[in-house]
Short mmCIF file of C-alpha atoms in Angstrom, two decimals:
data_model
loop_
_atom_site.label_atom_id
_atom_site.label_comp_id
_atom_site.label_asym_id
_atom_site.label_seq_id
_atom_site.Cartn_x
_atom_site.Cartn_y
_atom_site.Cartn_z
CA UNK A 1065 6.35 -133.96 136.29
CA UNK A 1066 7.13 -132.68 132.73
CA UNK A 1067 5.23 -129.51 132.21
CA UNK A 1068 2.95 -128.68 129.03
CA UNK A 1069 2.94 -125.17 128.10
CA UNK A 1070 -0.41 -125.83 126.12
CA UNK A 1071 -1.99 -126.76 129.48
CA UNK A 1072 -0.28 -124.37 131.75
CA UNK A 1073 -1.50 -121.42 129.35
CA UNK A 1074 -5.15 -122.87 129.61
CA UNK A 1075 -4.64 -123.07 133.67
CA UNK A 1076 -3.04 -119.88 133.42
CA UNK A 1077 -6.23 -118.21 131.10
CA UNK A 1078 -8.45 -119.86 133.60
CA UNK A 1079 -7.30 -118.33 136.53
CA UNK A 1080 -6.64 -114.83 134.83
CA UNK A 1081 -10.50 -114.53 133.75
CA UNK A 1082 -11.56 -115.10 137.47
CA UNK A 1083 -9.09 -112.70 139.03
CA UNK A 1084 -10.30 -110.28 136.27
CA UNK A 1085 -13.91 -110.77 136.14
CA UNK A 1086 -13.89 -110.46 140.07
CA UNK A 1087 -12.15 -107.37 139.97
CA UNK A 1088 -14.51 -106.08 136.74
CA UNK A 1089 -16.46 -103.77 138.79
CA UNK A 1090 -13.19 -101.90 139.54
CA UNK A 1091 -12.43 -101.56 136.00
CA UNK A 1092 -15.79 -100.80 134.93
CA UNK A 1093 -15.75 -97.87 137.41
CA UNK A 1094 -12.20 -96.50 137.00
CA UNK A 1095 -13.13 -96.30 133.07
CA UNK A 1096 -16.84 -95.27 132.51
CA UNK A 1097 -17.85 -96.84 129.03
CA UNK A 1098 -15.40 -99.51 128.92
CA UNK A 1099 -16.68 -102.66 126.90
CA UNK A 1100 -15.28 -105.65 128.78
CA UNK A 1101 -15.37 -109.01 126.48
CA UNK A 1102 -18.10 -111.78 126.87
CA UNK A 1103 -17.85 -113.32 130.32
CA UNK A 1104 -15.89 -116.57 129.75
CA UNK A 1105 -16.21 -118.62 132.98
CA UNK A 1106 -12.68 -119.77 134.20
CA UNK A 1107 -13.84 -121.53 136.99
CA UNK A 1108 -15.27 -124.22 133.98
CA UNK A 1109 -11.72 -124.19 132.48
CA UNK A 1110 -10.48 -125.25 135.62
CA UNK A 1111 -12.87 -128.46 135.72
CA UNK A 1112 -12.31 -129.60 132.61
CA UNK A 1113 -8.40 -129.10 132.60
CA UNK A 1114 -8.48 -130.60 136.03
CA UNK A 1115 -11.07 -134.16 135.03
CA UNK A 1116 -8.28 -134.47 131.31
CA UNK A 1117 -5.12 -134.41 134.12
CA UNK A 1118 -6.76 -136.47 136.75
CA UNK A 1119 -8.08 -138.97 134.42
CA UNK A 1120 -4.89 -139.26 132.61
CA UNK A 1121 -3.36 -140.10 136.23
CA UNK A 1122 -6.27 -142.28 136.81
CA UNK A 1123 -6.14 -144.62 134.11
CA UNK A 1124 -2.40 -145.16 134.49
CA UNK A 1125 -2.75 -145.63 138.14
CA UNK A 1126 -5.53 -148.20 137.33
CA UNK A 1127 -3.71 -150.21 135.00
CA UNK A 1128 -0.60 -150.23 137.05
CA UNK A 1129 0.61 -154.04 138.13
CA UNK A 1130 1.96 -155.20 141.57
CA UNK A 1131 0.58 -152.67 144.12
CA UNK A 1132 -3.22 -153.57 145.54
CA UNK A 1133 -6.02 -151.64 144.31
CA UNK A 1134 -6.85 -150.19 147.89
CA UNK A 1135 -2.65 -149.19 148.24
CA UNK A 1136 -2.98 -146.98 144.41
CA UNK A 1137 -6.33 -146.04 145.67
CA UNK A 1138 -4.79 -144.48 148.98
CA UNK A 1139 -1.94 -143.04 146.65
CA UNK A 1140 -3.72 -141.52 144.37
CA UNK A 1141 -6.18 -139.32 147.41
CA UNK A 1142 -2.97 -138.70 149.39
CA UNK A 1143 -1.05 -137.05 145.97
CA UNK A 1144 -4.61 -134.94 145.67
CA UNK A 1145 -4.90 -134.05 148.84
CA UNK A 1146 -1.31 -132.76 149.89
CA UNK A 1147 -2.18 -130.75 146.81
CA UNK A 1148 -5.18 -129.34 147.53
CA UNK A 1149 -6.31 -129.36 151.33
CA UNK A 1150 -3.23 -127.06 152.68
CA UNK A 1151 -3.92 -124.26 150.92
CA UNK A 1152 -7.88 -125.29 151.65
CA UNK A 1153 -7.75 -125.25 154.87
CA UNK A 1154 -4.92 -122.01 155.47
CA UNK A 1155 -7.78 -120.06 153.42
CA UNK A 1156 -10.40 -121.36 155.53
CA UNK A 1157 -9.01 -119.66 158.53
CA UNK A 1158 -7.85 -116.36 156.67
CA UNK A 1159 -11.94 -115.79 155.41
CA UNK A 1160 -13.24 -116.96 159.09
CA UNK A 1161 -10.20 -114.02 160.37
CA UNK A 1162 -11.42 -111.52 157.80
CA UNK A 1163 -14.92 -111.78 159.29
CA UNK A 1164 -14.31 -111.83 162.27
CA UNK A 1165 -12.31 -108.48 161.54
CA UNK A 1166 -15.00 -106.72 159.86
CA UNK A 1167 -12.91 -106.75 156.50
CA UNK A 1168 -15.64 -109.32 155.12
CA UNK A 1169 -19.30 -109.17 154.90
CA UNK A 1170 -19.61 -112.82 155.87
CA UNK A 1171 -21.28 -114.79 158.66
CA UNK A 1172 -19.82 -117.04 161.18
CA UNK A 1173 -22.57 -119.38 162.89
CA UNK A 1174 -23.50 -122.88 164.24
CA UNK A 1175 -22.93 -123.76 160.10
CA UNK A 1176 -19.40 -123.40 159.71
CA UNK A 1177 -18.30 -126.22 161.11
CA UNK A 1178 -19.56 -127.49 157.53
CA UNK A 1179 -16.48 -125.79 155.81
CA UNK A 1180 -13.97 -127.96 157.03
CA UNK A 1181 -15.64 -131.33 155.62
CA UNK A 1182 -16.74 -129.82 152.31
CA UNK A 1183 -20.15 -129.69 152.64
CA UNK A 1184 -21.03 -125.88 151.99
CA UNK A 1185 -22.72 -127.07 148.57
CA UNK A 1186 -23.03 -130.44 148.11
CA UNK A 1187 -26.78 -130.22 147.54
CA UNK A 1188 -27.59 -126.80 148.63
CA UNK A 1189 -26.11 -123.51 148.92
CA UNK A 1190 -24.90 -122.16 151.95
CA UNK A 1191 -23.61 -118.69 151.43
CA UNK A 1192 -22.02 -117.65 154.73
CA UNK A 1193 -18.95 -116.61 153.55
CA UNK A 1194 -15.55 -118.04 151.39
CA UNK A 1195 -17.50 -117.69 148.29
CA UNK A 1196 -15.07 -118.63 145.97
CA UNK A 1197 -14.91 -122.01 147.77
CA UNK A 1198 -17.79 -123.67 146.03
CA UNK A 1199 -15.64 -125.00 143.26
CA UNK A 1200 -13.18 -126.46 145.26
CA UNK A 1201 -15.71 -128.30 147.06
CA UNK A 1202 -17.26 -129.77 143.53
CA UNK A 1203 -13.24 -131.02 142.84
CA UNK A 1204 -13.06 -133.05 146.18
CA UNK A 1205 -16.48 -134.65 145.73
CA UNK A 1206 -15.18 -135.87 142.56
CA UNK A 1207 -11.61 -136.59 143.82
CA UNK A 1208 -13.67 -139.13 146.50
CA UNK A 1209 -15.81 -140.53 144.42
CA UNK A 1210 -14.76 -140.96 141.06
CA UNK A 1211 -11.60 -143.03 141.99
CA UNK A 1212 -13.03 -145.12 144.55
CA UNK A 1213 -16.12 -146.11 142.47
CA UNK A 1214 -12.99 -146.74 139.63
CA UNK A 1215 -11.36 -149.06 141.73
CA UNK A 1216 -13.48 -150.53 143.68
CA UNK A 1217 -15.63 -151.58 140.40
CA UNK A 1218 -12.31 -153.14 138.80
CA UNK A 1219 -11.52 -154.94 142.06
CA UNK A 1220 -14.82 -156.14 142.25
CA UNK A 1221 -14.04 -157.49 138.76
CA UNK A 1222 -17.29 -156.54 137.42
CA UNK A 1223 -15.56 -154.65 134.29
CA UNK A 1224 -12.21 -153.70 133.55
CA UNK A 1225 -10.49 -150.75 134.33
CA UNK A 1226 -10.74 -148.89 131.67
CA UNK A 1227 -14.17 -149.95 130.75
CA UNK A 1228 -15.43 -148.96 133.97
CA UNK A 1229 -13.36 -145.48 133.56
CA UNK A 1230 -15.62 -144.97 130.58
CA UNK A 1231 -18.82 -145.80 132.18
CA UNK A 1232 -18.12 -143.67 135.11
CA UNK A 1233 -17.31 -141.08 133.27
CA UNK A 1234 -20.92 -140.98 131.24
CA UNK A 1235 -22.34 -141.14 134.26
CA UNK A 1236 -20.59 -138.19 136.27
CA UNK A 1237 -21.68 -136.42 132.86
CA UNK A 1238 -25.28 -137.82 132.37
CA UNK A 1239 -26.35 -137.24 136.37
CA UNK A 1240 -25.23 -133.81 136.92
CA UNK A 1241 -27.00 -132.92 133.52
CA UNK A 1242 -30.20 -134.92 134.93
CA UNK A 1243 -30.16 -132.67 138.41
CA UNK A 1244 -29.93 -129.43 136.73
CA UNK A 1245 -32.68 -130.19 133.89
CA UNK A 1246 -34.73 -131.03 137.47
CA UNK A 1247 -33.40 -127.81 139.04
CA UNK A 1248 -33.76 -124.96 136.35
CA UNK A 1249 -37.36 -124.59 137.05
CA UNK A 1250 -37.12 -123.03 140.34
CA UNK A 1251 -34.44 -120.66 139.39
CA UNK A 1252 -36.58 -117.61 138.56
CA UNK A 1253 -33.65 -114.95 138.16
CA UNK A 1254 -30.36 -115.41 136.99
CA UNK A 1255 -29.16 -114.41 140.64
CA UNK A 1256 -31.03 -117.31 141.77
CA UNK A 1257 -29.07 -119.42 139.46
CA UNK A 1258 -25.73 -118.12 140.20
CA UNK A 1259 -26.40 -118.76 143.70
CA UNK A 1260 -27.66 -121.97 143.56
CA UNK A 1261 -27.78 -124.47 140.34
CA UNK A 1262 -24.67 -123.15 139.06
CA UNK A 1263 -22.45 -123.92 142.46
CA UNK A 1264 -24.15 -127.40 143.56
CA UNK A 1265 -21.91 -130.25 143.36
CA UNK A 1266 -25.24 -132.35 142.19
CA UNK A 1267 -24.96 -130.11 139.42
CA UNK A 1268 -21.53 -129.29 138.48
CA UNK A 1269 -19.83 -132.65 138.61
CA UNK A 1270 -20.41 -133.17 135.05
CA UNK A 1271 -18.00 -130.30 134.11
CA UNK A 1272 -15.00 -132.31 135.22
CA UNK A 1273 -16.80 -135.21 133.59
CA UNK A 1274 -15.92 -134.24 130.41
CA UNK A 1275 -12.40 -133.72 131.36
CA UNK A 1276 -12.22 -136.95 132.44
CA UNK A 1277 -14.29 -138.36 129.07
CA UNK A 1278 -10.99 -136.28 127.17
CA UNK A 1279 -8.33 -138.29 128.58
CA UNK A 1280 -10.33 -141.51 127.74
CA UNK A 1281 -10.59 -140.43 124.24
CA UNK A 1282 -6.87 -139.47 123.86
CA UNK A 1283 -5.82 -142.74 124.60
CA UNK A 1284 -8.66 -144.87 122.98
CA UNK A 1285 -8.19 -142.60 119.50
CA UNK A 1286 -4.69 -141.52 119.54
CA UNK A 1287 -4.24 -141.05 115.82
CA UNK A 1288 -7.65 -138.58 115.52
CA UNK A 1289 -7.04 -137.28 118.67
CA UNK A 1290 -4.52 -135.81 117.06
CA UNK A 1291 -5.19 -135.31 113.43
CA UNK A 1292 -8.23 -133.71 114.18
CA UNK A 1293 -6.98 -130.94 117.13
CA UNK A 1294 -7.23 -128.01 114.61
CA UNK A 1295 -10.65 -128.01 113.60
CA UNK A 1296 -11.58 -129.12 117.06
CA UNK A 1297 -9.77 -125.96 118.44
CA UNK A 1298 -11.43 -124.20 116.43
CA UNK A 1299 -15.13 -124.97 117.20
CA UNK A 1300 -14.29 -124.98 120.75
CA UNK A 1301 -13.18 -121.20 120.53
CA UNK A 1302 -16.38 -120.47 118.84
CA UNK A 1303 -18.42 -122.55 121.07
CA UNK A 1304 -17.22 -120.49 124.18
CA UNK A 1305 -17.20 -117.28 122.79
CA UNK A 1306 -21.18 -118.19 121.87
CA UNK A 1307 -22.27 -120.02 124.78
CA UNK A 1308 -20.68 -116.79 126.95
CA UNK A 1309 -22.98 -114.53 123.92
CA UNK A 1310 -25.77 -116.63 124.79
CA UNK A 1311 -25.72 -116.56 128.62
CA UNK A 1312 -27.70 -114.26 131.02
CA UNK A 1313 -31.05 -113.48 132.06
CA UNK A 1314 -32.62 -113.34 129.05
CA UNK A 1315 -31.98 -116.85 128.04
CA UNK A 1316 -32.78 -117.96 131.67
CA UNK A 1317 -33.70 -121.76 130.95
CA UNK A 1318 -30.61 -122.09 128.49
CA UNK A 1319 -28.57 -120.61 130.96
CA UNK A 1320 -29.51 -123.27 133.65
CA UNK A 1321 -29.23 -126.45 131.45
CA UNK A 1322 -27.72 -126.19 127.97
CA UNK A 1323 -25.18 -123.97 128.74
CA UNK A 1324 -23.08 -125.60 131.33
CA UNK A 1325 -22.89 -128.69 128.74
CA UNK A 1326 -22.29 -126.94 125.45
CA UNK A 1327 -19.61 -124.69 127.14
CA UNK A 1328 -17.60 -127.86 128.96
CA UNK A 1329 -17.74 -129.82 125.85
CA UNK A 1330 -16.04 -126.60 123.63
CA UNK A 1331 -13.29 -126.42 126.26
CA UNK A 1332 -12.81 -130.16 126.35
CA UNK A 1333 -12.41 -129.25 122.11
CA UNK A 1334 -9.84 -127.34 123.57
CA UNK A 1335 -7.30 -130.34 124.97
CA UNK A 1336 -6.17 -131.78 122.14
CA UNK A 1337 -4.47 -128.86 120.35
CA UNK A 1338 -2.96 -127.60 123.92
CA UNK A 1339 -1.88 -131.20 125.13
CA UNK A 1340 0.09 -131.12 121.80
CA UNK A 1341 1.66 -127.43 122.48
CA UNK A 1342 4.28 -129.34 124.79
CA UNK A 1343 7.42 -126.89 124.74
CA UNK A 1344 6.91 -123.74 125.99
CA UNK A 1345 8.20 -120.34 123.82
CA UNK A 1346 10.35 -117.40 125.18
CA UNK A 1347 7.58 -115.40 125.94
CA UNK A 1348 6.11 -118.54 127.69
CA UNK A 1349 7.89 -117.75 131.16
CA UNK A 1350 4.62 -115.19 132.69
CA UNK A 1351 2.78 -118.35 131.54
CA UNK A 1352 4.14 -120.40 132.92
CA UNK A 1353 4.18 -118.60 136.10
CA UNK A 1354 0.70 -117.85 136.47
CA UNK A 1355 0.13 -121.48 135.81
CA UNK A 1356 2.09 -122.51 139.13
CA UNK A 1357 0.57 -119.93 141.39
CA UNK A 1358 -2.84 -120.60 139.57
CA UNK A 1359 -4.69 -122.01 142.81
CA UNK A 1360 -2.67 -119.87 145.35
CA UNK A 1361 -4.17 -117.03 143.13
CA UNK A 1362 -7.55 -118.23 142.92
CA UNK A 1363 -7.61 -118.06 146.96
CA UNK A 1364 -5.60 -115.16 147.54
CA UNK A 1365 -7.47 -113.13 145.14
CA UNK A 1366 -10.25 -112.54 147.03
CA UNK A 1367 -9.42 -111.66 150.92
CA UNK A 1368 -6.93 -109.28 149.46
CA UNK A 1369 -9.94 -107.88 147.00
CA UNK A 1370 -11.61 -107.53 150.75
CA UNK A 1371 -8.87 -105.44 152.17
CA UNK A 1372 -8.71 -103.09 148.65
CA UNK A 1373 -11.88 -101.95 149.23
CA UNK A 1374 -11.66 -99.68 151.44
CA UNK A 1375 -9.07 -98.17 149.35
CA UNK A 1376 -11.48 -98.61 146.29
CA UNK A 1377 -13.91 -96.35 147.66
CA UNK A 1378 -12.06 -93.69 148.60
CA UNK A 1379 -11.08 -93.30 145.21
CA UNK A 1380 -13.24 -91.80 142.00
CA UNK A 1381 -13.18 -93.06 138.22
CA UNK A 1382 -9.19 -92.83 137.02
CA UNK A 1383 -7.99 -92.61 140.35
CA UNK A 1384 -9.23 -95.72 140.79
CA UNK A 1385 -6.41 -97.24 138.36
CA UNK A 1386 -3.47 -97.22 140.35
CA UNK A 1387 -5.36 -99.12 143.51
CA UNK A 1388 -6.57 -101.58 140.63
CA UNK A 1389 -2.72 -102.01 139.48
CA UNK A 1390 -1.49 -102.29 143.02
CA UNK A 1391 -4.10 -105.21 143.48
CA UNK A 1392 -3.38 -107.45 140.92
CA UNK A 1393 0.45 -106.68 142.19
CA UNK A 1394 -0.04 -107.71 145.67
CA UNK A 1395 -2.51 -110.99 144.70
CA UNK A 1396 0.34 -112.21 142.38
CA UNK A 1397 2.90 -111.75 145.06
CA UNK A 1398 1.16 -112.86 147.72
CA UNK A 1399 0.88 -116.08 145.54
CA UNK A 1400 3.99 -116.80 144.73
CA UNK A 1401 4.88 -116.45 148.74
CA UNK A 1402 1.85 -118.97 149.34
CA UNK A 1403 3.12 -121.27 146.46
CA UNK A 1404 6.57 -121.22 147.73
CA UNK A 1405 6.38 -121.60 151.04
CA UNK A 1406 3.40 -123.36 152.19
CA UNK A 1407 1.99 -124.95 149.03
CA UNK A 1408 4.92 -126.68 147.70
CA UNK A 1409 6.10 -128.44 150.93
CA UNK A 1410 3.14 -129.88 151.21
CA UNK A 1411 3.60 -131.22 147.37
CA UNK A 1412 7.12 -132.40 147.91
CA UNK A 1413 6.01 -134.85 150.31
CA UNK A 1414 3.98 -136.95 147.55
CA UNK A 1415 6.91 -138.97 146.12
CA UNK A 1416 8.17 -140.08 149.38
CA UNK A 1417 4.75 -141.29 150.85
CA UNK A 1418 3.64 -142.88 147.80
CA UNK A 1419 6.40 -145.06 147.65
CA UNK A 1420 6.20 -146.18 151.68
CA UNK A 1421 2.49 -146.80 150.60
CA UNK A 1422 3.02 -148.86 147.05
CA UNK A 1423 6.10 -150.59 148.94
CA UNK A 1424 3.88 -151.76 151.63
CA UNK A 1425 1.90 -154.03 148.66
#
């Protein structure tokens, strides 16, 4: 697939604010005083880059001619899936090892069966342990359900394709928005809302949404889409550096509704200036990198984080900066082994199935 450096160095920023902003504390404690920028979330970069590059797959896979809808339908989930569940499910077993361990200060009970059908947070939290994995499980929600409410509309021939694209994606914005208006009232801290609201698929399905309203929009209004990508970029930049302002405990019930839409919509703003930025510059390489290891990184991140910390607290203030250094070392390599060698033979087998599958149509 023909890389875009504009979106790899959004993937890339996304997954470089959570390695950073879980590793903060570190910082914060290594250098006393230190004033650390607003707290951009690049867990909701990674929705809305992910809905724009699904639903960009999405509509061409709808509109495709020859194969059956339930054949592109299978070809789509099996291209997400080899994607995404390996590295799922080789993290799953790492966390339930580091607690088992003692390196992590999570529970293993009668619930964890849950984990391994991505149910952890569909409605409600259930904090045991593999924190970090609520966001994957708001990505596979929407990889089920988005596509096979796509096709099975259009086979149904209630609505076109594309219409029915378009509808769908209102309503994966409008419902999500719906359940958290609902839900902010019995969030009554902001650790509360972390916990809970924020990491609910009912909740956070919308985020991708948007993504997936983007790639609708690119194709419908190609000429603005394009014309228009300056001033766009620039309201989204300001948009995201407010709505991160504007976030916290003080502004509890903006925090829990308002905010998770204003700050989706300024990254979608985002898309059309990067999806434009298409060849990538010399000093685009690290970009580039971090863009391909991005979701090795996001798992790997934290079980090493859990075996640093016992090196963390044996150390004081600027001692503290060489274990910090050593950490973001290790995650990176440790992600390009995962990417390498587990994640990517998984990937390569895409092409190959797809066509047994579309061939058997």
């Amino acid at each position: 697939m023909l890389r875009v450096f504009g979106l790899d160095l959004m993937r890339a920023t996304a997954i470089l604010l959570v390695v950073f902003w879980h590793s903060a504390d570190v910082l914060r404690a290594a250098v006393p005083g230190i004033a650390l920028p607003p707290h951009i979330d690049g867990v909701d970069l990674f929705f809305v880059l992910s809905g724009y590059l699904i639903g960009g797959i999405l509509l061409r896979n709808a509109a495709m001619d020859g194969a059956p809808w339930h054949l592109r339908l299978l070809d789509f989930w099996q291209r997400r899936w080899l994607r995404t569940l390996p590295n799922y499910y080789l993290f799953l077993a790492v966390n339930i090892m580091l607690v088992l361990a003692g390196f992590s200060g999570g529970i293993i009970n009668h619930n964890t069966w849950i984990y391994a059908v991505f149910l952890q947070n569909l409605y409600k939290p259930v904090d045991l342990f593999f924190w970090e994995s609520w966001s994957l499980v708001v990505e596979e929600w929407f990889y089920l359900l988005f596509p096979l409410l796509l096709f099975g509309i259009a086979a149904l021939g209630v609505a076109s394709a594309r219409r029915a694209y378009l509808v769908l994606a209102l309503l994966f914005i409008a419902l999500p928005m719906a359940a958290r208006w609902a839900l902010a009232p019995e969030a009554p801290s902001l650790w509360h809302l972390e916990q809970g609201l924020r990491k609910l698929v009912i909740t956070r399905l919308d985020s991708i949404g948007w993504g997936i309203l983007a790639a609708w929009l690119r194709i419908r209004y190609p000429v603005a889409w394009g014309t228009a990508r300056w001033p766009l970029l620039a309201i989204g930049l300001l948009g995201m550096l407010g709505c991160a302002m504007a976030y916290g405990a003080e502004h509890l019930r903006f925090s829990g509704t308002h905010y998770f839409t204003l700050n989706a919509v300024a990254m979608t703003l985002l898309l059309p200036a990067l999806s434009a930025w298409s060849a990538a510059p010399r000093w685009g390489r690290a970009i580039t990198f971090i863009s391909l290891i991005s979701y090795a990184l996001y798992l790997v991140h934290q079980p090493v984080r859990y075996v640093f910390n016992r090196w963390f607290a044996l150390e004081r203030e600027a001692g503290l900066l060489l274990p910090l250094l050593v950490y973001w070392a290790v995650c990176i390599a440790l992600s390009w082994f995962v990417w390498r060698y587990w994640e990517r033979r998984f990937m390569a087998l895409r092409d190959g199935i797809g066509e047994r599958l579309l061939r058997a149509g």
